PDB file of C-alpha atoms and ligand atoms in Angstrom:
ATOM      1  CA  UNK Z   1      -2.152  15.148   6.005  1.00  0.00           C
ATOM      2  CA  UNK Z   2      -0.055  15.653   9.431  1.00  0.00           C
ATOM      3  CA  UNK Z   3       0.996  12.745  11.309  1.00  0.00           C
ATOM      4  CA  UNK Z   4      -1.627  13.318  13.843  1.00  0.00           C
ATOM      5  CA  UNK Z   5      -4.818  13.743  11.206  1.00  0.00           C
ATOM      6  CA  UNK Z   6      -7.360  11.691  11.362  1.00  0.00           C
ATOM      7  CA  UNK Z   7      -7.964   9.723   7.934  1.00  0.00           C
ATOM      8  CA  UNK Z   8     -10.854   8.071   6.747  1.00  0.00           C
ATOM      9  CA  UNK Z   9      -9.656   4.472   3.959  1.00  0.00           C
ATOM     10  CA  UNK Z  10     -12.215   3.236   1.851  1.00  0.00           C
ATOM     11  CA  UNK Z  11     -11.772  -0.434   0.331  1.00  0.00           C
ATOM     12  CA  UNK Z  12     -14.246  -2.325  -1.386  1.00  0.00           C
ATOM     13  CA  UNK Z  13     -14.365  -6.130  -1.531  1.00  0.00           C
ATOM     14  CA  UNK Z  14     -12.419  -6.104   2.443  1.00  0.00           C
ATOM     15  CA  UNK Z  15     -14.575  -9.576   3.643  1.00  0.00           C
ATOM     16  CA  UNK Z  16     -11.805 -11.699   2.001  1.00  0.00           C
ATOM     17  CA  UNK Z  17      -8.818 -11.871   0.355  1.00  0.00           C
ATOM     18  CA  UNK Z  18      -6.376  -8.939  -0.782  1.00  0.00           C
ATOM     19  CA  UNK Z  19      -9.344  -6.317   0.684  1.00  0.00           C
ATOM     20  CA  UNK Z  20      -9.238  -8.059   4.089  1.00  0.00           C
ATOM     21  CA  UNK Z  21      -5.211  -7.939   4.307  1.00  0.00           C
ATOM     22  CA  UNK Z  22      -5.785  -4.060   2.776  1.00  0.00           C
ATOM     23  CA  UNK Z  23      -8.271  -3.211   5.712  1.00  0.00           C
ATOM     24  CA  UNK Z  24      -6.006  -4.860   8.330  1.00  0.00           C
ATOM     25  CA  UNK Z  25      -2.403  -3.052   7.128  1.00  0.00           C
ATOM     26  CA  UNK Z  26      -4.347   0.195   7.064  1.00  0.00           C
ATOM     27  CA  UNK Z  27      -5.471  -0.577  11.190  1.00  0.00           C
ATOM     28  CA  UNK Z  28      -4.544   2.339  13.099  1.00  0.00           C
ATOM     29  CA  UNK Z  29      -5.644   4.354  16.281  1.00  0.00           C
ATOM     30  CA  UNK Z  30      -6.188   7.490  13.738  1.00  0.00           C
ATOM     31  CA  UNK Z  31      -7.081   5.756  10.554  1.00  0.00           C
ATOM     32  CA  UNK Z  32     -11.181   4.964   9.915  1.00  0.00           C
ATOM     33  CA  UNK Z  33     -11.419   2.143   7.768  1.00  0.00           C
ATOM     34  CA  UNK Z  34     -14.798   1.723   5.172  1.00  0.00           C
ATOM     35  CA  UNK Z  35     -15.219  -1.460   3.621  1.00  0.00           C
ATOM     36  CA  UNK Z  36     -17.803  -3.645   1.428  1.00  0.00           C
ATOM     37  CA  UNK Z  37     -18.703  -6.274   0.321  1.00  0.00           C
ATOM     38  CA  UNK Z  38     -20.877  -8.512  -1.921  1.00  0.00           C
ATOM     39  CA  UNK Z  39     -22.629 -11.134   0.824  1.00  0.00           C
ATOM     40  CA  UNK Z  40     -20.510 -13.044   2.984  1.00  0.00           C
ATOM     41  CA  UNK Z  41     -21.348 -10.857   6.540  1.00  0.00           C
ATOM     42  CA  UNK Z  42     -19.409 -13.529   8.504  1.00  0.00           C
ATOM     43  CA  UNK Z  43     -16.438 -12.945   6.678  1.00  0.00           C
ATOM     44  CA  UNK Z  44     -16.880  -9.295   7.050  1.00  0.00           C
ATOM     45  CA  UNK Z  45     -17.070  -9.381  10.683  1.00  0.00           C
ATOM     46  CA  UNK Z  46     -13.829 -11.196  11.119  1.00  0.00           C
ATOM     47  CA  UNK Z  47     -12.168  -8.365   8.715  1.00  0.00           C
ATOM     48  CA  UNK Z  48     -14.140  -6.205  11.101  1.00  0.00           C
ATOM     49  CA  UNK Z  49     -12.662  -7.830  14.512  1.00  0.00           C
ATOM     50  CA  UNK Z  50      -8.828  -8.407  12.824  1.00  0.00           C
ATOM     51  CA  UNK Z  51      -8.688  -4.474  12.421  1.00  0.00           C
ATOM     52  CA  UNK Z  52     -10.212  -4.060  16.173  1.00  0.00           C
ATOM     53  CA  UNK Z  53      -7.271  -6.266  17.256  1.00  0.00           C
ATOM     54  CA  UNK Z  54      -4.690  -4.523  15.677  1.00  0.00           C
ATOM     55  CA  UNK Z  55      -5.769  -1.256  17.350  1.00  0.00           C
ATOM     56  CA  UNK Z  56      -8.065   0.475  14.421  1.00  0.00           C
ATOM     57  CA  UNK Z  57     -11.420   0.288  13.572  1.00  0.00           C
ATOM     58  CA  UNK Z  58     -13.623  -0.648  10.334  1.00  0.00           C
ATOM     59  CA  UNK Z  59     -17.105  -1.262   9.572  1.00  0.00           C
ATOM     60  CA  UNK Z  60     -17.975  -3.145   7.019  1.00  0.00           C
ATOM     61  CA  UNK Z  61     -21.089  -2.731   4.599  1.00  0.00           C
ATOM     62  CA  UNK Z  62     -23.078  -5.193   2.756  1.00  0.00           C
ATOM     63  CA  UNK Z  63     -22.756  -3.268  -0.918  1.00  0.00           C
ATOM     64  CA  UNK Z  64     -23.032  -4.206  -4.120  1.00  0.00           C
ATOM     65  CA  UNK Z  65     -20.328  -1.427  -6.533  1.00  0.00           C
ATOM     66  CA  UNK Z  66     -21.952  -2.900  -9.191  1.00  0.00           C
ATOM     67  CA  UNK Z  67     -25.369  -1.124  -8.180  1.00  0.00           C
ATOM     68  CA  UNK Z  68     -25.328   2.785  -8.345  1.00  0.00           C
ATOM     69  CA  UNK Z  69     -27.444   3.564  -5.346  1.00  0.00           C
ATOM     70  CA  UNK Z  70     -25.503   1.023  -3.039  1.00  0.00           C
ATOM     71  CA  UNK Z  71     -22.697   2.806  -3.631  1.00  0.00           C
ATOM     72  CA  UNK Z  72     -24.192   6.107  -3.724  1.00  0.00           C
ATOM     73  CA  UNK Z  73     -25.382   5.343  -0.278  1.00  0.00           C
ATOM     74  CA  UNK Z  74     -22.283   3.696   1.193  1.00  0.00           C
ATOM     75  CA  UNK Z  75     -20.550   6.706   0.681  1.00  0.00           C
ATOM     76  CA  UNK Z  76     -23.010   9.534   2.225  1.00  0.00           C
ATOM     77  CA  UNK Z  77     -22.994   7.364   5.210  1.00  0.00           C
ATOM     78  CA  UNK Z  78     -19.127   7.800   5.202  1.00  0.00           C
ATOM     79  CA  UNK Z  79     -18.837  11.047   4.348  1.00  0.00           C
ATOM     80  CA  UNK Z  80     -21.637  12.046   6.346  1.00  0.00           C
ATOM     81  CA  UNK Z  81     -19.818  10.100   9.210  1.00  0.00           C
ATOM     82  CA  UNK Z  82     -16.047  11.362   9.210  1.00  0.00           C
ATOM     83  CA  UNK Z  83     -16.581  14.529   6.345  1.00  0.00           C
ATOM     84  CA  UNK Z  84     -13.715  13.106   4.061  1.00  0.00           C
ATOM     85  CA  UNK Z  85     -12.027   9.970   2.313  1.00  0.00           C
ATOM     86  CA  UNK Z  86      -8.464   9.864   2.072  1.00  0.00           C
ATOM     87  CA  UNK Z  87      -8.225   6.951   0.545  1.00  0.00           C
ATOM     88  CA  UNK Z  88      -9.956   4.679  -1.958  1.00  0.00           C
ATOM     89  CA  UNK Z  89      -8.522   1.358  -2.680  1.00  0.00           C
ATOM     90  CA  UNK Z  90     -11.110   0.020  -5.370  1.00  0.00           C
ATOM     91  CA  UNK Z  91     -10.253  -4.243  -4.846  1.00  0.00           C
ATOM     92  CA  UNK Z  92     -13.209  -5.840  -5.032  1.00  0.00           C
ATOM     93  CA  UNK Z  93     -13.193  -7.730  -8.404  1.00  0.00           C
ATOM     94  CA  UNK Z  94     -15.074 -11.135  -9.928  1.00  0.00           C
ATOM     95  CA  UNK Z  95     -13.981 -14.095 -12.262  1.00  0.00           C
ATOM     96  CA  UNK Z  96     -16.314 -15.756 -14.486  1.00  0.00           C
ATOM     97  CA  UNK Z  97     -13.410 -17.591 -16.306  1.00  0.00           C
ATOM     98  CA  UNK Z  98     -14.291 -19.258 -19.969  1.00  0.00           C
ATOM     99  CA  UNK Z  99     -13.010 -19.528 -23.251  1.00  0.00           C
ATOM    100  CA  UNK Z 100     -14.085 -17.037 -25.708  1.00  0.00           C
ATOM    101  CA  UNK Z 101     -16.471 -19.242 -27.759  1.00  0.00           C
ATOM    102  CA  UNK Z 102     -18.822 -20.892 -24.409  1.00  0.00           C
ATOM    103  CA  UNK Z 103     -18.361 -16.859 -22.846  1.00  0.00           C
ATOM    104  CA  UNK Z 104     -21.986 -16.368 -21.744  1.00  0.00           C
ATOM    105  CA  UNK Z 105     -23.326 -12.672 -22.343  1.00  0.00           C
ATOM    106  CA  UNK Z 106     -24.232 -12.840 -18.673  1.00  0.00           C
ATOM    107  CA  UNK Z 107     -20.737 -13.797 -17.863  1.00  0.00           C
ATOM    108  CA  UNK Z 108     -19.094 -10.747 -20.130  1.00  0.00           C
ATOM    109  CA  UNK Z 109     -21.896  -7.852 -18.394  1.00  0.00           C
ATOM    110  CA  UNK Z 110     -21.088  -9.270 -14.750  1.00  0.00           C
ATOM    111  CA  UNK Z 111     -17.245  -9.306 -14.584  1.00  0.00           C
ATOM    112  CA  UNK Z 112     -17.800  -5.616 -16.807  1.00  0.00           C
ATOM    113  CA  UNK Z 113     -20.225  -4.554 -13.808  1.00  0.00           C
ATOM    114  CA  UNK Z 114     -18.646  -5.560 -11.095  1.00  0.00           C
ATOM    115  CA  UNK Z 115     -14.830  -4.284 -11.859  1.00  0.00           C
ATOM    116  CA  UNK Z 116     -15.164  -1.825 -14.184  1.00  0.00           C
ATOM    117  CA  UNK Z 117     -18.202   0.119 -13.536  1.00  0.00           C
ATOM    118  CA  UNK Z 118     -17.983  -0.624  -9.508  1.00  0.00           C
ATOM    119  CA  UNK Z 119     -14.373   1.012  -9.804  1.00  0.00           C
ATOM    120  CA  UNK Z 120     -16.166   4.145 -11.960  1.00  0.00           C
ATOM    121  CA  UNK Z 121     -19.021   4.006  -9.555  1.00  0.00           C
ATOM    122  CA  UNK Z 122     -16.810   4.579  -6.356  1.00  0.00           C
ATOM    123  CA  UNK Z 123     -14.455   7.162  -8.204  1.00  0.00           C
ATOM    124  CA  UNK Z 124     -16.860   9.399  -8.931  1.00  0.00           C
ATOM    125  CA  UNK Z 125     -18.305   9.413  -5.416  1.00  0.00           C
ATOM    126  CA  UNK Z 126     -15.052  10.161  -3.771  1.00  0.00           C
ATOM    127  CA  UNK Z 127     -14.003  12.556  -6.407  1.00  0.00           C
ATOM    128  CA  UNK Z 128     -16.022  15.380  -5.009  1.00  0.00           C
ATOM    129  CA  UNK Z 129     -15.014  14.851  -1.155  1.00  0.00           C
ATOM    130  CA  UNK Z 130     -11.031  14.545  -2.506  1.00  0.00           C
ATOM    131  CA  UNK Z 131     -11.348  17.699  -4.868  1.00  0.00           C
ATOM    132  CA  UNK Z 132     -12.742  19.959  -1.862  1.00  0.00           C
ATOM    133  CA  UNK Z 133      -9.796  18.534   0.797  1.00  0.00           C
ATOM    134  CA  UNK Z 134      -7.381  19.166  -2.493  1.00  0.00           C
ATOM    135  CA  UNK Z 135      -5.899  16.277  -1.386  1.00  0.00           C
ATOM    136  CA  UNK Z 136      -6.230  11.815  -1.677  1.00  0.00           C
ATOM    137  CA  UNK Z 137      -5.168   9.085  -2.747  1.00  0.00           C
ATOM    138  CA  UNK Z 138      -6.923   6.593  -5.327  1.00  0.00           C
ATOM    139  CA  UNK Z 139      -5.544   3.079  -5.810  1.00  0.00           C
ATOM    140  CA  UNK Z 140      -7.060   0.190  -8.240  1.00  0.00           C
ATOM    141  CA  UNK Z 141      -6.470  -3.612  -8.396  1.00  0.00           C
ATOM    142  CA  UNK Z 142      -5.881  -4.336 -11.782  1.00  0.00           C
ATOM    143  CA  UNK Z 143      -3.960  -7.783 -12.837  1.00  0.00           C
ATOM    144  CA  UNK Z 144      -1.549  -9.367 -14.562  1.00  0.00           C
ATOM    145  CA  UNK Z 145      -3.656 -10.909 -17.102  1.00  0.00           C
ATOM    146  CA  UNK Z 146      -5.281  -7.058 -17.793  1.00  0.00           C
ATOM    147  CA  UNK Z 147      -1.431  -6.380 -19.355  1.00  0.00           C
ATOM    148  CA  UNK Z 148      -0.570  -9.841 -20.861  1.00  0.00           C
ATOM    149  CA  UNK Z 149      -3.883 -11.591 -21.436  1.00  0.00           C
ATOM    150  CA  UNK Z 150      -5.039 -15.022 -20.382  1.00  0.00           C
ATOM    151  CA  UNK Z 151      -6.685 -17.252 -22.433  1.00  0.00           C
ATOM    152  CA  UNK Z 152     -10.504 -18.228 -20.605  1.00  0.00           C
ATOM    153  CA  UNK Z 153     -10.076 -15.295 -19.219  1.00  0.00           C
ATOM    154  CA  UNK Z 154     -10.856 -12.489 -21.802  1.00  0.00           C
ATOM    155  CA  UNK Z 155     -14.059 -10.907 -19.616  1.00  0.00           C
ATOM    156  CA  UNK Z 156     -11.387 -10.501 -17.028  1.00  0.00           C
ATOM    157  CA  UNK Z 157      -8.485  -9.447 -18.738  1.00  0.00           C
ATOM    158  CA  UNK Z 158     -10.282  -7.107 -20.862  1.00  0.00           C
ATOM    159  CA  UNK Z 159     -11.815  -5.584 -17.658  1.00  0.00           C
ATOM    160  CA  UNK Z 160      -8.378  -5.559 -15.825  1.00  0.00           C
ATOM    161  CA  UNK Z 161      -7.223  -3.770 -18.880  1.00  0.00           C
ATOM    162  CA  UNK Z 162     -10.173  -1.253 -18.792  1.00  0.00           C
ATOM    163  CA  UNK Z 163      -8.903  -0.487 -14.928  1.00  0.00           C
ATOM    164  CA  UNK Z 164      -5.222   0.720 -16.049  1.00  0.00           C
ATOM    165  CA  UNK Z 165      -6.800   3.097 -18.797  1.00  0.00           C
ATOM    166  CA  UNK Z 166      -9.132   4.492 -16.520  1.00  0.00           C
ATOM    167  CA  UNK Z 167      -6.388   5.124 -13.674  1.00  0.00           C
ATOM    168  CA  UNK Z 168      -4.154   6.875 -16.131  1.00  0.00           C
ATOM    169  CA  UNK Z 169      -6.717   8.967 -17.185  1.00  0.00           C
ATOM    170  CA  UNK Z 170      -8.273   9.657 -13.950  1.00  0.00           C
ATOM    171  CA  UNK Z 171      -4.443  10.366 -12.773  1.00  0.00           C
ATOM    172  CA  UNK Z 172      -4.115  13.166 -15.525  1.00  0.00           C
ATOM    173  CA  UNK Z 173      -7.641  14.588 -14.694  1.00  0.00           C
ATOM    174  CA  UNK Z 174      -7.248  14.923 -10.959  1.00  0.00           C
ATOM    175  CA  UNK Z 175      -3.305  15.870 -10.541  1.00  0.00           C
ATOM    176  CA  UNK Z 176      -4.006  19.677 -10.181  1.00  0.00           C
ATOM    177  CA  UNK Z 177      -6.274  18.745  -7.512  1.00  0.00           C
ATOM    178  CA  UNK Z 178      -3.485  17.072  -5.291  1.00  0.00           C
ATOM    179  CA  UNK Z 179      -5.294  13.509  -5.412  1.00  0.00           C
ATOM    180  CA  UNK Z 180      -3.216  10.482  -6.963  1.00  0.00           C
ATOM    181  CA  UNK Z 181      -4.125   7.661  -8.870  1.00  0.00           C
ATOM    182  CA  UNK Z 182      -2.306   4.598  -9.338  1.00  0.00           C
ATOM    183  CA  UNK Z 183      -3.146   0.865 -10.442  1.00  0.00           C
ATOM    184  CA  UNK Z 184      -1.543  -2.222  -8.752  1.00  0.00           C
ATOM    185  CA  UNK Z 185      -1.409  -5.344 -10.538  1.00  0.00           C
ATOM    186  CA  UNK Z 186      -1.092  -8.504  -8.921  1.00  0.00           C
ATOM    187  CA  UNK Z 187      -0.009 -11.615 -10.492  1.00  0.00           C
ATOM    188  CA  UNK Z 188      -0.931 -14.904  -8.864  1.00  0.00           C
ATOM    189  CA  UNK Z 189      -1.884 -14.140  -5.106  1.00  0.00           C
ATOM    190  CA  UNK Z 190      -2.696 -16.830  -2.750  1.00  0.00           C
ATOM    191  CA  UNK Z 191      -6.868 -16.100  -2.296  1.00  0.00           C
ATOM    192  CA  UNK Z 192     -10.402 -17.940  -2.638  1.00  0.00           C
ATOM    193  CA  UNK Z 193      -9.813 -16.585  -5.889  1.00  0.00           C
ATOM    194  CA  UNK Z 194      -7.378 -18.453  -7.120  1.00  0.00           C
ATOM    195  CA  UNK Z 195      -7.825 -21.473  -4.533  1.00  0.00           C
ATOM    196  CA  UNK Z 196     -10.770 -22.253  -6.865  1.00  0.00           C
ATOM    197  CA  UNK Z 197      -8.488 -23.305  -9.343  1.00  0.00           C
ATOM    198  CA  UNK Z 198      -7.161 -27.112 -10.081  1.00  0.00           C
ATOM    199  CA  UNK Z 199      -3.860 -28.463  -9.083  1.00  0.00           C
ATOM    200  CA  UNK Z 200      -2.875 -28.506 -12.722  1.00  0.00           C
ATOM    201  CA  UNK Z 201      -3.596 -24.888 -13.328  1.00  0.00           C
ATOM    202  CA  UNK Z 202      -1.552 -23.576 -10.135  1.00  0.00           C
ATOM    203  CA  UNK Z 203       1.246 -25.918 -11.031  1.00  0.00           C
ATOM    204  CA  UNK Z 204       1.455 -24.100 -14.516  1.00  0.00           C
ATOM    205  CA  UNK Z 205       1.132 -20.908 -12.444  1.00  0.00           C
ATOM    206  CA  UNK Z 206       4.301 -21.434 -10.514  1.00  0.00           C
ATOM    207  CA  UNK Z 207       6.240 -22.174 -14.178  1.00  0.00           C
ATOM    208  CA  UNK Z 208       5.577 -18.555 -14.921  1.00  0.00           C
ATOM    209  CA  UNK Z 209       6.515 -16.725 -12.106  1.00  0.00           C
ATOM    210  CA  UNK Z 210      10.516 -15.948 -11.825  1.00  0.00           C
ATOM    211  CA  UNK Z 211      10.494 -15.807  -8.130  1.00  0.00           C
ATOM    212  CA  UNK Z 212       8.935 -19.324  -7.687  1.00  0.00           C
ATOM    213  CA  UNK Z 213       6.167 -18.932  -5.537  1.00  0.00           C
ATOM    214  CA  UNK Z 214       2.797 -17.914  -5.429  1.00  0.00           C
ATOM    215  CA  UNK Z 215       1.926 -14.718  -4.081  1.00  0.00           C
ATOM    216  CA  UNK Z 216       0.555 -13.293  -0.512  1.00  0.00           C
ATOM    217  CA  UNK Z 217      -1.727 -10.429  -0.248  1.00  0.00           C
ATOM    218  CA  UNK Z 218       0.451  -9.299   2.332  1.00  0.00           C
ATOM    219  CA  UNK Z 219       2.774  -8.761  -0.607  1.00  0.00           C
ATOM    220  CA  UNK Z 220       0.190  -6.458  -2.127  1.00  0.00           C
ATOM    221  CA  UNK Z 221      -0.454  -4.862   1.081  1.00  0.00           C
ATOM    222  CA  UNK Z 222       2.856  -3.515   0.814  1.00  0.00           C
ATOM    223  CA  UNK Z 223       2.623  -1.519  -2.130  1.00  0.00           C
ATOM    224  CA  UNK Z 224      -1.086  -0.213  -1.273  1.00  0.00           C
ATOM    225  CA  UNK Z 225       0.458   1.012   2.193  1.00  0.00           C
ATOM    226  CA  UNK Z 226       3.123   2.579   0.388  1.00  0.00           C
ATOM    227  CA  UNK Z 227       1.067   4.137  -2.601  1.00  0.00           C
ATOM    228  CA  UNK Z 228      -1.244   5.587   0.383  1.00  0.00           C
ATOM    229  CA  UNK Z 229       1.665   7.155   2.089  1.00  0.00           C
ATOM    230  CA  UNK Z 230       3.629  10.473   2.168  1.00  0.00           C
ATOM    231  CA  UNK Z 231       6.402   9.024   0.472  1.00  0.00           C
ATOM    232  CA  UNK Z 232       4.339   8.602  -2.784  1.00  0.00           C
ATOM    233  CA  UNK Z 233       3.305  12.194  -3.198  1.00  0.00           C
ATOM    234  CA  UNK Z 234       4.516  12.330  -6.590  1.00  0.00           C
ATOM    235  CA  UNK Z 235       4.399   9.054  -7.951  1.00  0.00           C
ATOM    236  CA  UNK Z 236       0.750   9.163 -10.319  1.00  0.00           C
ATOM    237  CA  UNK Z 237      -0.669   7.208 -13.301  1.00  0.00           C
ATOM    238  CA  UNK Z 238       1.565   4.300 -12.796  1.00  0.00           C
ATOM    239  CA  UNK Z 239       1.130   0.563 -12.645  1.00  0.00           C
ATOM    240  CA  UNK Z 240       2.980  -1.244 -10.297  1.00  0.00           C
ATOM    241  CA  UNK Z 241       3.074  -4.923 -10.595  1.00  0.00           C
ATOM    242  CA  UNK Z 242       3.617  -6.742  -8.023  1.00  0.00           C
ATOM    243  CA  UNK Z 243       3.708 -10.334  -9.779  1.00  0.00           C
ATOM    244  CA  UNK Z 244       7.396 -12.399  -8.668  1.00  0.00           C
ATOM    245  CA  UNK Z 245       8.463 -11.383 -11.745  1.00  0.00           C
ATOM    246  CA  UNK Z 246       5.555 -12.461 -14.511  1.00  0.00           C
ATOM    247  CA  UNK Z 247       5.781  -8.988 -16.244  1.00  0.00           C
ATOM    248  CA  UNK Z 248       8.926  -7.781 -16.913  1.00  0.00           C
TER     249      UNK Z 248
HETATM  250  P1  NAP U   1     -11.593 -12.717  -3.399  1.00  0.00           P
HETATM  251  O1  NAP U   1     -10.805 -13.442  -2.377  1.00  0.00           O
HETATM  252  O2  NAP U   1     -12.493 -13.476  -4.311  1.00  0.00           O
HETATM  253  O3  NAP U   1     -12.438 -11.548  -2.669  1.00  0.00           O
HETATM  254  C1  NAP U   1     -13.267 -10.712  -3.425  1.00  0.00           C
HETATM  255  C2  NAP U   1     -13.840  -9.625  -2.554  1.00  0.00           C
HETATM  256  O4  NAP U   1     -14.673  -8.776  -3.362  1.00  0.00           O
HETATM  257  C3  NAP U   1     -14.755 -10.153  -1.455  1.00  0.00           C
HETATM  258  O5  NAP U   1     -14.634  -9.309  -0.328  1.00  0.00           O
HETATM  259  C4  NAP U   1     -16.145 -10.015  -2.078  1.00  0.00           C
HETATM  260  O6  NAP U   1     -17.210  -9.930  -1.121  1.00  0.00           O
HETATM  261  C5  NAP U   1     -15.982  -8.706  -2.815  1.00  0.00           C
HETATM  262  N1  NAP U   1     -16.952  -8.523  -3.875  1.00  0.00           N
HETATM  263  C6  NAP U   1     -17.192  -9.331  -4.950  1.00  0.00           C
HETATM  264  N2  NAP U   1     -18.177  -8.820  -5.694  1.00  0.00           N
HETATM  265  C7  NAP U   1     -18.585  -7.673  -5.090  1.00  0.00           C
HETATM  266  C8  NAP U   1     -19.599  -6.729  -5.357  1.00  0.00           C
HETATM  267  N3  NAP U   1     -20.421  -6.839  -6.426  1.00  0.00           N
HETATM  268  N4  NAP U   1     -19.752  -5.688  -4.500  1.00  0.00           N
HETATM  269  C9  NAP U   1     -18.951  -5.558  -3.423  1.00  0.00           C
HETATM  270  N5  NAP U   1     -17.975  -6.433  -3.115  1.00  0.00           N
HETATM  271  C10 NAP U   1     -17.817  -7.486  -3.936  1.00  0.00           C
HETATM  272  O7  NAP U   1     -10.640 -11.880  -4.379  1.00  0.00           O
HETATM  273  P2  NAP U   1      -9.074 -11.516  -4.243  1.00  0.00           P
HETATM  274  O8  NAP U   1      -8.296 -12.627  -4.812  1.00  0.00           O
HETATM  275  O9  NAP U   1      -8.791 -11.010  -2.889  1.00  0.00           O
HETATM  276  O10 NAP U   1      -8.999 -10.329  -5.316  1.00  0.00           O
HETATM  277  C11 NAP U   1      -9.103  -8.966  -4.952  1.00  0.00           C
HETATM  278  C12 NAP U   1      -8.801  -8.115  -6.180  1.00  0.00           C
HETATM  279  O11 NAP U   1      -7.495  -8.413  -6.653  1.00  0.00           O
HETATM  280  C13 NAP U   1      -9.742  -8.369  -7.353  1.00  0.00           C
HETATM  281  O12 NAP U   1     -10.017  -7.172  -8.030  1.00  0.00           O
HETATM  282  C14 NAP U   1      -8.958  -9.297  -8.235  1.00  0.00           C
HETATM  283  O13 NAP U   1      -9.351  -9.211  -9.582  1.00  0.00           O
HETATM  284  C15 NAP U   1      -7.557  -8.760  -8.022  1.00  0.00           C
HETATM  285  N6  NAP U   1      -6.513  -9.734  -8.333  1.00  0.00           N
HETATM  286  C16 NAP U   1      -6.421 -10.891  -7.656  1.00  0.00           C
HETATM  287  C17 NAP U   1      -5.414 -11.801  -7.978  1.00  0.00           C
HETATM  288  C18 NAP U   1      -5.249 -13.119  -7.279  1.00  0.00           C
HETATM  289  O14 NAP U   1      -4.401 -13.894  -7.709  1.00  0.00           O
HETATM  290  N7  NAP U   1      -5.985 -13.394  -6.210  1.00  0.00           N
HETATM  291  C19 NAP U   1      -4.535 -11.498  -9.016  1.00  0.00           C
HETATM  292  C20 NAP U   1      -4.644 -10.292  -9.694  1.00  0.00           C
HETATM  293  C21 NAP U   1      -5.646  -9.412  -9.335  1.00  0.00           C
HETATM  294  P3  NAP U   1     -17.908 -11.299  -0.510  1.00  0.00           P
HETATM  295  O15 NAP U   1     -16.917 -11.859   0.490  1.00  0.00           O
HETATM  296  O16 NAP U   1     -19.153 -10.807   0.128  1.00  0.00           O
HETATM  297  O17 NAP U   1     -18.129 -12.218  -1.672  1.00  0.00           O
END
């Protein structure tokens, strides 16, 4: 892409969070930015208005990835509306945190549905557009927890995990085509995510991380922004965490 192309970003889960910091970084007079989300609209339409502010523009759609004609039909309306994606950052992602034993089946099949087959879901429907440019640029959330494991959270973690085989694979499938796939893995970043947790679990947070502070998803906006650019033509298949220092 020249410096003066116009590029469409797709991120899913941009009401809240890491996806709403995503959508905002990527705010640019040239740059089109997609996003979804699960249900909160008024949340969306402050991601909607941040991006506005800072000079881009996004519209955000009320999607479920876990549902294969929601997504089908979130992206014909973008690729029917700009003819391309450039990039695909697939964020969103649930917790339904338990220990093994008290797991629900319900509990396993929607953290599987939601970040695993949401991020297949959306691949798939951007592979096409990406092969014909022969070029873009495919990043996915992962975690932490997908590489070290977390006990009560073994839906998650297992799903996490699921996201960095499926990137390196995808990576190898789609390199002749010019497209890029990498995986991102946060470790403890300051959301409604983890704000649902108790003092006592953040405080044993903090003892793990090296860097002694909790995460901003500014921090992971960084590496997204980076991953998206020119300079990161030949970086694919990788995982970067970007954790203070959990994994090292
Ligand atoms: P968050 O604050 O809970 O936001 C989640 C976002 O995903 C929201 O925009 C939500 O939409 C959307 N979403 C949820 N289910 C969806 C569905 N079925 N279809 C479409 N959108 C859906 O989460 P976050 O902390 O920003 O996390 C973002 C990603 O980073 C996740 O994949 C998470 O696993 C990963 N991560 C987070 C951390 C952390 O410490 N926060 C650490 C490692 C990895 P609504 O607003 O409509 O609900």
């Amino acid at each position: 892409m020249s410096a003066t192309e116009k590029r469409t970003v797709v991120v899913t889960g941009g009401s809240r969070g890491i996806g709403k910091s995503i959508c905002t970084a990527f705010a640019d007079p040239d740059t089109t930015v997609y996003f979804n989300y699960a249900s909160n609209h008024a949340a969306a339409a402050e991601t909607e208005r941040l991006v506005q502010e800072a000079g881009g523009r996004a519209t955000g759609i009320c999607a479920d990835i876990a549902s294969e004609t929601a997504v089908a039909d979130f992206f014909q309306k973008i690729v029917s509306e700009t003819g391309r994606v450039d990039v695909l950052v697939n964020n969103a992602g649930i917790t339904r945190d338990g220990l093994l034993v008290r797991t629900k089946t319900a509990d396993w099949d929607a953290v599987m549905d939601v970040n695993l087959k949401g991020m297949f879901l959306c691949t798939r429907a951007v592979a096409k557009p990406m092969i014909k440019q022969h070029s873009g640029r495919i990043i996915n959330i992962s975690s932490v927890v997908g590489v070290v494991g977390n006990a009560g959270q073994s839906n998650y973690a297992a799903s996490k995990a699921g996201m960095i085989g499926f990137t390196k694979s995808v990576a190898r499938e789609l390199a002749s085509r010019n497209i890029t796939v990498n995986a991102v893995a946060p470790g403890y970043i300051v959301t409604d995510m983890t704000e649902a947790l108790s003092e006592k679990v953040k405080e044993s947070m903090l003892q793990q991380i090296p860097l002694g502070r909790l995460g901003q998803p500014e921090d992971i906006t960084a590496v997204i922004l980076f991953l998206a650019s020119r300079q990161a033509n030949y970086i694919t298949g990788q995982v970067i965490h970007v954790s203070g220092g959990m994994y090292i």
